[in-house]
PDB file of C-alpha atoms in Angstrom:
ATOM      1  CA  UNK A   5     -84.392-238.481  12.191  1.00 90.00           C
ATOM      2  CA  UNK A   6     -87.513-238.404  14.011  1.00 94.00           C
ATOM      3  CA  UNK A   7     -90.243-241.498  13.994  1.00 96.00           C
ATOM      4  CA  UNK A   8     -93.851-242.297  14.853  1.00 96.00           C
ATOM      5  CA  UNK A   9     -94.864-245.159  16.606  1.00 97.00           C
ATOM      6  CA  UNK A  10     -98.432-246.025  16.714  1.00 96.00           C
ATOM      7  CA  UNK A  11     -99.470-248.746  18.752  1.00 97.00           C
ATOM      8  CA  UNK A  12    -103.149-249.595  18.824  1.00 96.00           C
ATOM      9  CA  UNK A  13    -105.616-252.750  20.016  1.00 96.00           C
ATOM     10  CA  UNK A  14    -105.880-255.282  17.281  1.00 96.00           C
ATOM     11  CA  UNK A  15    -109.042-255.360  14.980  1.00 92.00           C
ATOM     12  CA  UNK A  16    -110.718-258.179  17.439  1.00 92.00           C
ATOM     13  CA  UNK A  17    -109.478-257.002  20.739  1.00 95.00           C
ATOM     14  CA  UNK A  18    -112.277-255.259  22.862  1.00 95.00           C
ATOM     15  CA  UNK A  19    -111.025-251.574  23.296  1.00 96.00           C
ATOM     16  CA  UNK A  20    -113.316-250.447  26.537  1.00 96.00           C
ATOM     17  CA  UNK A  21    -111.692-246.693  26.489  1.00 95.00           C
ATOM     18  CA  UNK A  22    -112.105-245.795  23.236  1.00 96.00           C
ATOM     19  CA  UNK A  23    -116.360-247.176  23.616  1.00 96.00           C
ATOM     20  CA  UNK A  24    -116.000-244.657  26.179  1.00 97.00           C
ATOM     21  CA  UNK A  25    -114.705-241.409  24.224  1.00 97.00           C
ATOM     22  CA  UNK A  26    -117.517-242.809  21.654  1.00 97.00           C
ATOM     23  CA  UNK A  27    -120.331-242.829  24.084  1.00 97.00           C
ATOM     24  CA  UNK A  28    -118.849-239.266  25.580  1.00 97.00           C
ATOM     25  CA  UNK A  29    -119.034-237.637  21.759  1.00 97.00           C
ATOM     26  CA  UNK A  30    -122.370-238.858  21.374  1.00 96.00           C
ATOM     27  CA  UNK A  31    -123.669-237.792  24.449  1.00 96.00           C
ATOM     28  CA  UNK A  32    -122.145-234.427  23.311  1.00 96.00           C
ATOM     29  CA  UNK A  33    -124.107-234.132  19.817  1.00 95.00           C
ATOM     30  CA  UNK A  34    -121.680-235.605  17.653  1.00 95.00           C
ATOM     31  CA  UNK A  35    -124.224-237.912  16.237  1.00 94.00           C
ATOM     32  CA  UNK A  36    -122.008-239.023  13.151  1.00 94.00           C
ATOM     33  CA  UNK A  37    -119.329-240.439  15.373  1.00 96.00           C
ATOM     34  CA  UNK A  38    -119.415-244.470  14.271  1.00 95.00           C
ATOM     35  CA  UNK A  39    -116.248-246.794  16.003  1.00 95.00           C
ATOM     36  CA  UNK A  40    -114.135-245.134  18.011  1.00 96.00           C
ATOM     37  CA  UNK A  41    -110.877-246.967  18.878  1.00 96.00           C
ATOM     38  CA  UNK A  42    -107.750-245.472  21.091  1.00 96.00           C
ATOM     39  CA  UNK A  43    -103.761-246.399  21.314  1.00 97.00           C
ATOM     40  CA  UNK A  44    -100.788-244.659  21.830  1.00 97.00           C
ATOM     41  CA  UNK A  45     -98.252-242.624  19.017  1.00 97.00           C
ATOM     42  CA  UNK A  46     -94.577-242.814  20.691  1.00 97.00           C
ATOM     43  CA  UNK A  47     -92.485-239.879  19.244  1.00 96.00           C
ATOM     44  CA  UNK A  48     -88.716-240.640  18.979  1.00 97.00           C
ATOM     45  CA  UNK A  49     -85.938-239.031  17.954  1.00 96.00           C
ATOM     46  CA  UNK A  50     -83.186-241.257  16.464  1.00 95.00           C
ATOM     47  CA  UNK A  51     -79.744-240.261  15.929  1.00 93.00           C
ATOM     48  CA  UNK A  52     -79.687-242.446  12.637  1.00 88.00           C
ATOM     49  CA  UNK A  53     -79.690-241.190   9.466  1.00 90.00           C
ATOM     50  CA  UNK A  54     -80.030-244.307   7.126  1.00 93.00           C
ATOM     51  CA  UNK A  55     -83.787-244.842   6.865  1.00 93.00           C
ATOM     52  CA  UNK A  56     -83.986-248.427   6.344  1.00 95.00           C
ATOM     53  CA  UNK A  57     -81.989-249.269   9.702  1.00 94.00           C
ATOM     54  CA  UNK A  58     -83.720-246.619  10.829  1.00 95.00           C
ATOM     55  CA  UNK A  59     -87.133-248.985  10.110  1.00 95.00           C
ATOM     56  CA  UNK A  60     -85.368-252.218  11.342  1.00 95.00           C
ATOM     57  CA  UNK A  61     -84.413-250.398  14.433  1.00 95.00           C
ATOM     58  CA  UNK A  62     -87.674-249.072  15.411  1.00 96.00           C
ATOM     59  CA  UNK A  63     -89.360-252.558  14.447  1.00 97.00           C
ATOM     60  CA  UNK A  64     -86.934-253.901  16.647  1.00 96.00           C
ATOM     61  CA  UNK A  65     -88.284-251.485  19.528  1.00 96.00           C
ATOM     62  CA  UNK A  66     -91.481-252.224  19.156  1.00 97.00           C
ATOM     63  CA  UNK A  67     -91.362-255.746  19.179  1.00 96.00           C
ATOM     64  CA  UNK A  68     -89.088-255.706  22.478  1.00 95.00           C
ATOM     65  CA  UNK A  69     -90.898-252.933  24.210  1.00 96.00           C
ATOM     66  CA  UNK A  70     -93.425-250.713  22.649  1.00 97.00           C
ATOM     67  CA  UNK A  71     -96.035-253.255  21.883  1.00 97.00           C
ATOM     68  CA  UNK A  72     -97.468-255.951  23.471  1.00 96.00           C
ATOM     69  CA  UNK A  73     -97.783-258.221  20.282  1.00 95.00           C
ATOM     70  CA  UNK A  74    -100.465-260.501  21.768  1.00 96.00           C
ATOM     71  CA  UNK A  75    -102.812-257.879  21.697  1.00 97.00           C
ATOM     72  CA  UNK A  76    -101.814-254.809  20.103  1.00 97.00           C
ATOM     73  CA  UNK A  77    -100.592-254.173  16.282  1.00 96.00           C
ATOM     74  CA  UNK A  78     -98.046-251.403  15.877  1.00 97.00           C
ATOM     75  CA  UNK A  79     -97.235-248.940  12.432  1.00 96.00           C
ATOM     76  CA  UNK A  80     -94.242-247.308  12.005  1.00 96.00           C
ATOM     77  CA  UNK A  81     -94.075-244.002  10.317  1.00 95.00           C
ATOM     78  CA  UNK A  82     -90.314-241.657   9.662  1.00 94.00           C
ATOM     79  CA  UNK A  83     -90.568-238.358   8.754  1.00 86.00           C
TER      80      UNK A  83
ATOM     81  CA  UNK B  24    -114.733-241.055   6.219  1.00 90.00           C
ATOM     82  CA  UNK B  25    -111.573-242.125   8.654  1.00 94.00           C
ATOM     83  CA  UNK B  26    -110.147-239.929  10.860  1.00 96.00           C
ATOM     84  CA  UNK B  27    -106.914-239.851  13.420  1.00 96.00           C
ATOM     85  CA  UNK B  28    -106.311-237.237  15.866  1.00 97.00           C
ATOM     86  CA  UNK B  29    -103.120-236.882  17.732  1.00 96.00           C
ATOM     87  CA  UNK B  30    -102.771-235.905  21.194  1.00 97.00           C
ATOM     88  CA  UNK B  31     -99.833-234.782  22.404  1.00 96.00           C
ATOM     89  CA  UNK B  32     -98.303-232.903  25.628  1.00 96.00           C
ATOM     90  CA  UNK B  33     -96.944-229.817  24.368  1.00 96.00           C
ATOM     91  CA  UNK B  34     -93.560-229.090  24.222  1.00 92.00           C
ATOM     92  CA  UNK B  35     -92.603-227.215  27.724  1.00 92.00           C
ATOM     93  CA  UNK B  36     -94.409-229.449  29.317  1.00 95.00           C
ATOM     94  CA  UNK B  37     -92.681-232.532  31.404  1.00 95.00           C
ATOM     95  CA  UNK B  38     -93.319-235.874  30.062  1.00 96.00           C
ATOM     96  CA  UNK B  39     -92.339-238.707  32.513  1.00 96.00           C
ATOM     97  CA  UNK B  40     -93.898-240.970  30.515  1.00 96.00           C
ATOM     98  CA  UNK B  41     -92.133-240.829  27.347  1.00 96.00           C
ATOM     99  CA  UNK B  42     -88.824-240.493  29.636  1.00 96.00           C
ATOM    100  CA  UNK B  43     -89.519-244.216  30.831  1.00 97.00           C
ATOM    101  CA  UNK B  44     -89.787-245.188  27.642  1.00 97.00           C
ATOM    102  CA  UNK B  45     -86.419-243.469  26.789  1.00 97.00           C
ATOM    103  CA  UNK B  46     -84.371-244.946  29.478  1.00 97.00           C
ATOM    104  CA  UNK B  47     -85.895-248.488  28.674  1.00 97.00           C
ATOM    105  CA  UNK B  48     -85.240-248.252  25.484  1.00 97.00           C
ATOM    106  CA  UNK B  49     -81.527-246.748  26.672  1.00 96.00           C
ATOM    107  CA  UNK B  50     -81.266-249.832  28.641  1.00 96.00           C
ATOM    108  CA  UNK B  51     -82.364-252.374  25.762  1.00 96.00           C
ATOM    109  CA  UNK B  52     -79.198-251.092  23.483  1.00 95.00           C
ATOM    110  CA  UNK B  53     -81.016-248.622  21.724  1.00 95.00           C
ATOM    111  CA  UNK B  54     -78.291-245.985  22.111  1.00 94.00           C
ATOM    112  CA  UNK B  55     -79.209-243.759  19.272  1.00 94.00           C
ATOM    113  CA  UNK B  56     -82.328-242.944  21.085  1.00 96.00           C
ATOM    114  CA  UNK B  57     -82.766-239.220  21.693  1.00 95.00           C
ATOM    115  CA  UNK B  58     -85.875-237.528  23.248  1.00 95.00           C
ATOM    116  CA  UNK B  59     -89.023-239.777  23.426  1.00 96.00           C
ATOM    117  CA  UNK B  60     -92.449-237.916  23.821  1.00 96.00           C
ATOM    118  CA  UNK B  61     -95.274-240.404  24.591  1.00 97.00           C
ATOM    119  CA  UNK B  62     -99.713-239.242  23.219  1.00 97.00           C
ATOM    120  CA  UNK B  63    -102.264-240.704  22.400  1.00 97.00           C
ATOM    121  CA  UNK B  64    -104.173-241.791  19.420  1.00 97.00           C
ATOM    122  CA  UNK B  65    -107.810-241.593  18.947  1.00 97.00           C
ATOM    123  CA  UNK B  66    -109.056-243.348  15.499  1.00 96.00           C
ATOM    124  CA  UNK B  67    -112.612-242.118  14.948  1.00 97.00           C
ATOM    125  CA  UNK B  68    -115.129-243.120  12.324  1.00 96.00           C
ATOM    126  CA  UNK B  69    -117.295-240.260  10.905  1.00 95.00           C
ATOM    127  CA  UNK B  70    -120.079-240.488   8.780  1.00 93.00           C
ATOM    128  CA  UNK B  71    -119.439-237.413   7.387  1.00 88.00           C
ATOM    129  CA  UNK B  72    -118.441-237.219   3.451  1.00 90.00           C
ATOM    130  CA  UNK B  73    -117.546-233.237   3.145  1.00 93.00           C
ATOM    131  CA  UNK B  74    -113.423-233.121   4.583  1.00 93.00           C
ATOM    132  CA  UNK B  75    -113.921-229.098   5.733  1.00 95.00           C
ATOM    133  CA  UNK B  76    -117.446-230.003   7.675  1.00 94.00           C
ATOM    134  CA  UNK B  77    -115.393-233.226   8.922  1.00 95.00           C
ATOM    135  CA  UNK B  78    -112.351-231.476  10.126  1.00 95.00           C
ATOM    136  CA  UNK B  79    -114.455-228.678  11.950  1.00 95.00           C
ATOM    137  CA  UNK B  80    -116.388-231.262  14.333  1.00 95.00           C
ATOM    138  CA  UNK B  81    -113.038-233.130  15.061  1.00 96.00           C
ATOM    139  CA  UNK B  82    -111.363-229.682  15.835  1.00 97.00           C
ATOM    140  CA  UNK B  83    -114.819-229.014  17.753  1.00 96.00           C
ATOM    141  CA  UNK B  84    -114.274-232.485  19.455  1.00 96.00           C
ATOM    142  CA  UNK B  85    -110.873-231.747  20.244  1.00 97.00           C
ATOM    143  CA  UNK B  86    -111.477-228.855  21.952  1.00 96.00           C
ATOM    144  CA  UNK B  87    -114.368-229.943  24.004  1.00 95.00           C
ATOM    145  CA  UNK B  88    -113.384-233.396  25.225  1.00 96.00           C
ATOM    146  CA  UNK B  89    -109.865-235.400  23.389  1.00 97.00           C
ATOM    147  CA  UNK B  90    -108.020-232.942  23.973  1.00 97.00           C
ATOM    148  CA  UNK B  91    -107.165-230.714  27.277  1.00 96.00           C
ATOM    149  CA  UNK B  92    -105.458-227.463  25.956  1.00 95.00           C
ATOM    150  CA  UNK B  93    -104.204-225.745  29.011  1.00 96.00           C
ATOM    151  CA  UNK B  94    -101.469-228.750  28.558  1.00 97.00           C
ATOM    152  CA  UNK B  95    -101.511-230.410  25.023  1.00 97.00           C
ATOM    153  CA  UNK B  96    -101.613-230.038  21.614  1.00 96.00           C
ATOM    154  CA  UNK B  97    -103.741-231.633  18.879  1.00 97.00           C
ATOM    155  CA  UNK B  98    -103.347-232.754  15.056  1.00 96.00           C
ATOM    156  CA  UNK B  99    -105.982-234.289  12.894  1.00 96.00           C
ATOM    157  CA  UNK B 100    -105.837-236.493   9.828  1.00 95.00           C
ATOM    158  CA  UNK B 101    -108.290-237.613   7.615  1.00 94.00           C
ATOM    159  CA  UNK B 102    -107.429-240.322   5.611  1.00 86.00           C
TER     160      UNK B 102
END
């Protein structure tokens, strides 16, 4: 089974690099550009085929490793 | 409109990154863990209503700036 992790800034955090790919797109004519915001996607393949402990399992990584809670927010998606 | 583009290192190439990851998450218990690939996610706000004229600047913005081709691949999603 293979998952997406997404880990991005949360909503109130200040997220310097993605200002900065904003500001770069503008300065390269993409006018209609509004918020830009960046974060990671982990890809992982899991050797687990029951998709809830699938979920419980990744939610588990993320909360150990992947994200730093304080400050980031995390989504899980299995495909 | 919403969009998310994907940035990934392609496939052949080495990802050191996401092999951290791995062996951490190796190390935490996680033994089901198979290949990890570590990207990035860029959330971008357009103010663009028409999806086709949308998905042409992001591919435009991929190509020009997100995204460096000689080594990585891009997806977009509007949502």
């Amino acid at each position: 089974m293979k998952a997406r992790v997404f880990v991005t800034l949360k909503n109130g955090v200040l997220d310097p690099q993605g200002k900065a790919i904003g500001n770069a797109l503008h300065n390269l004519g993409f006018a209609s550009v509004g918020d830009v915001r960046q974060g990671k996607v982990i890809e992982i393949e899991l050797g687990e085929s029951d998709s809830t402990r699938a979920k419980a399992q990744l939610k588990d990584m993320c909360e150990k490793l992947l994200a730093n809670t304080v400050i980031e927010k995390y989504e899980i998606e299995l495909r």
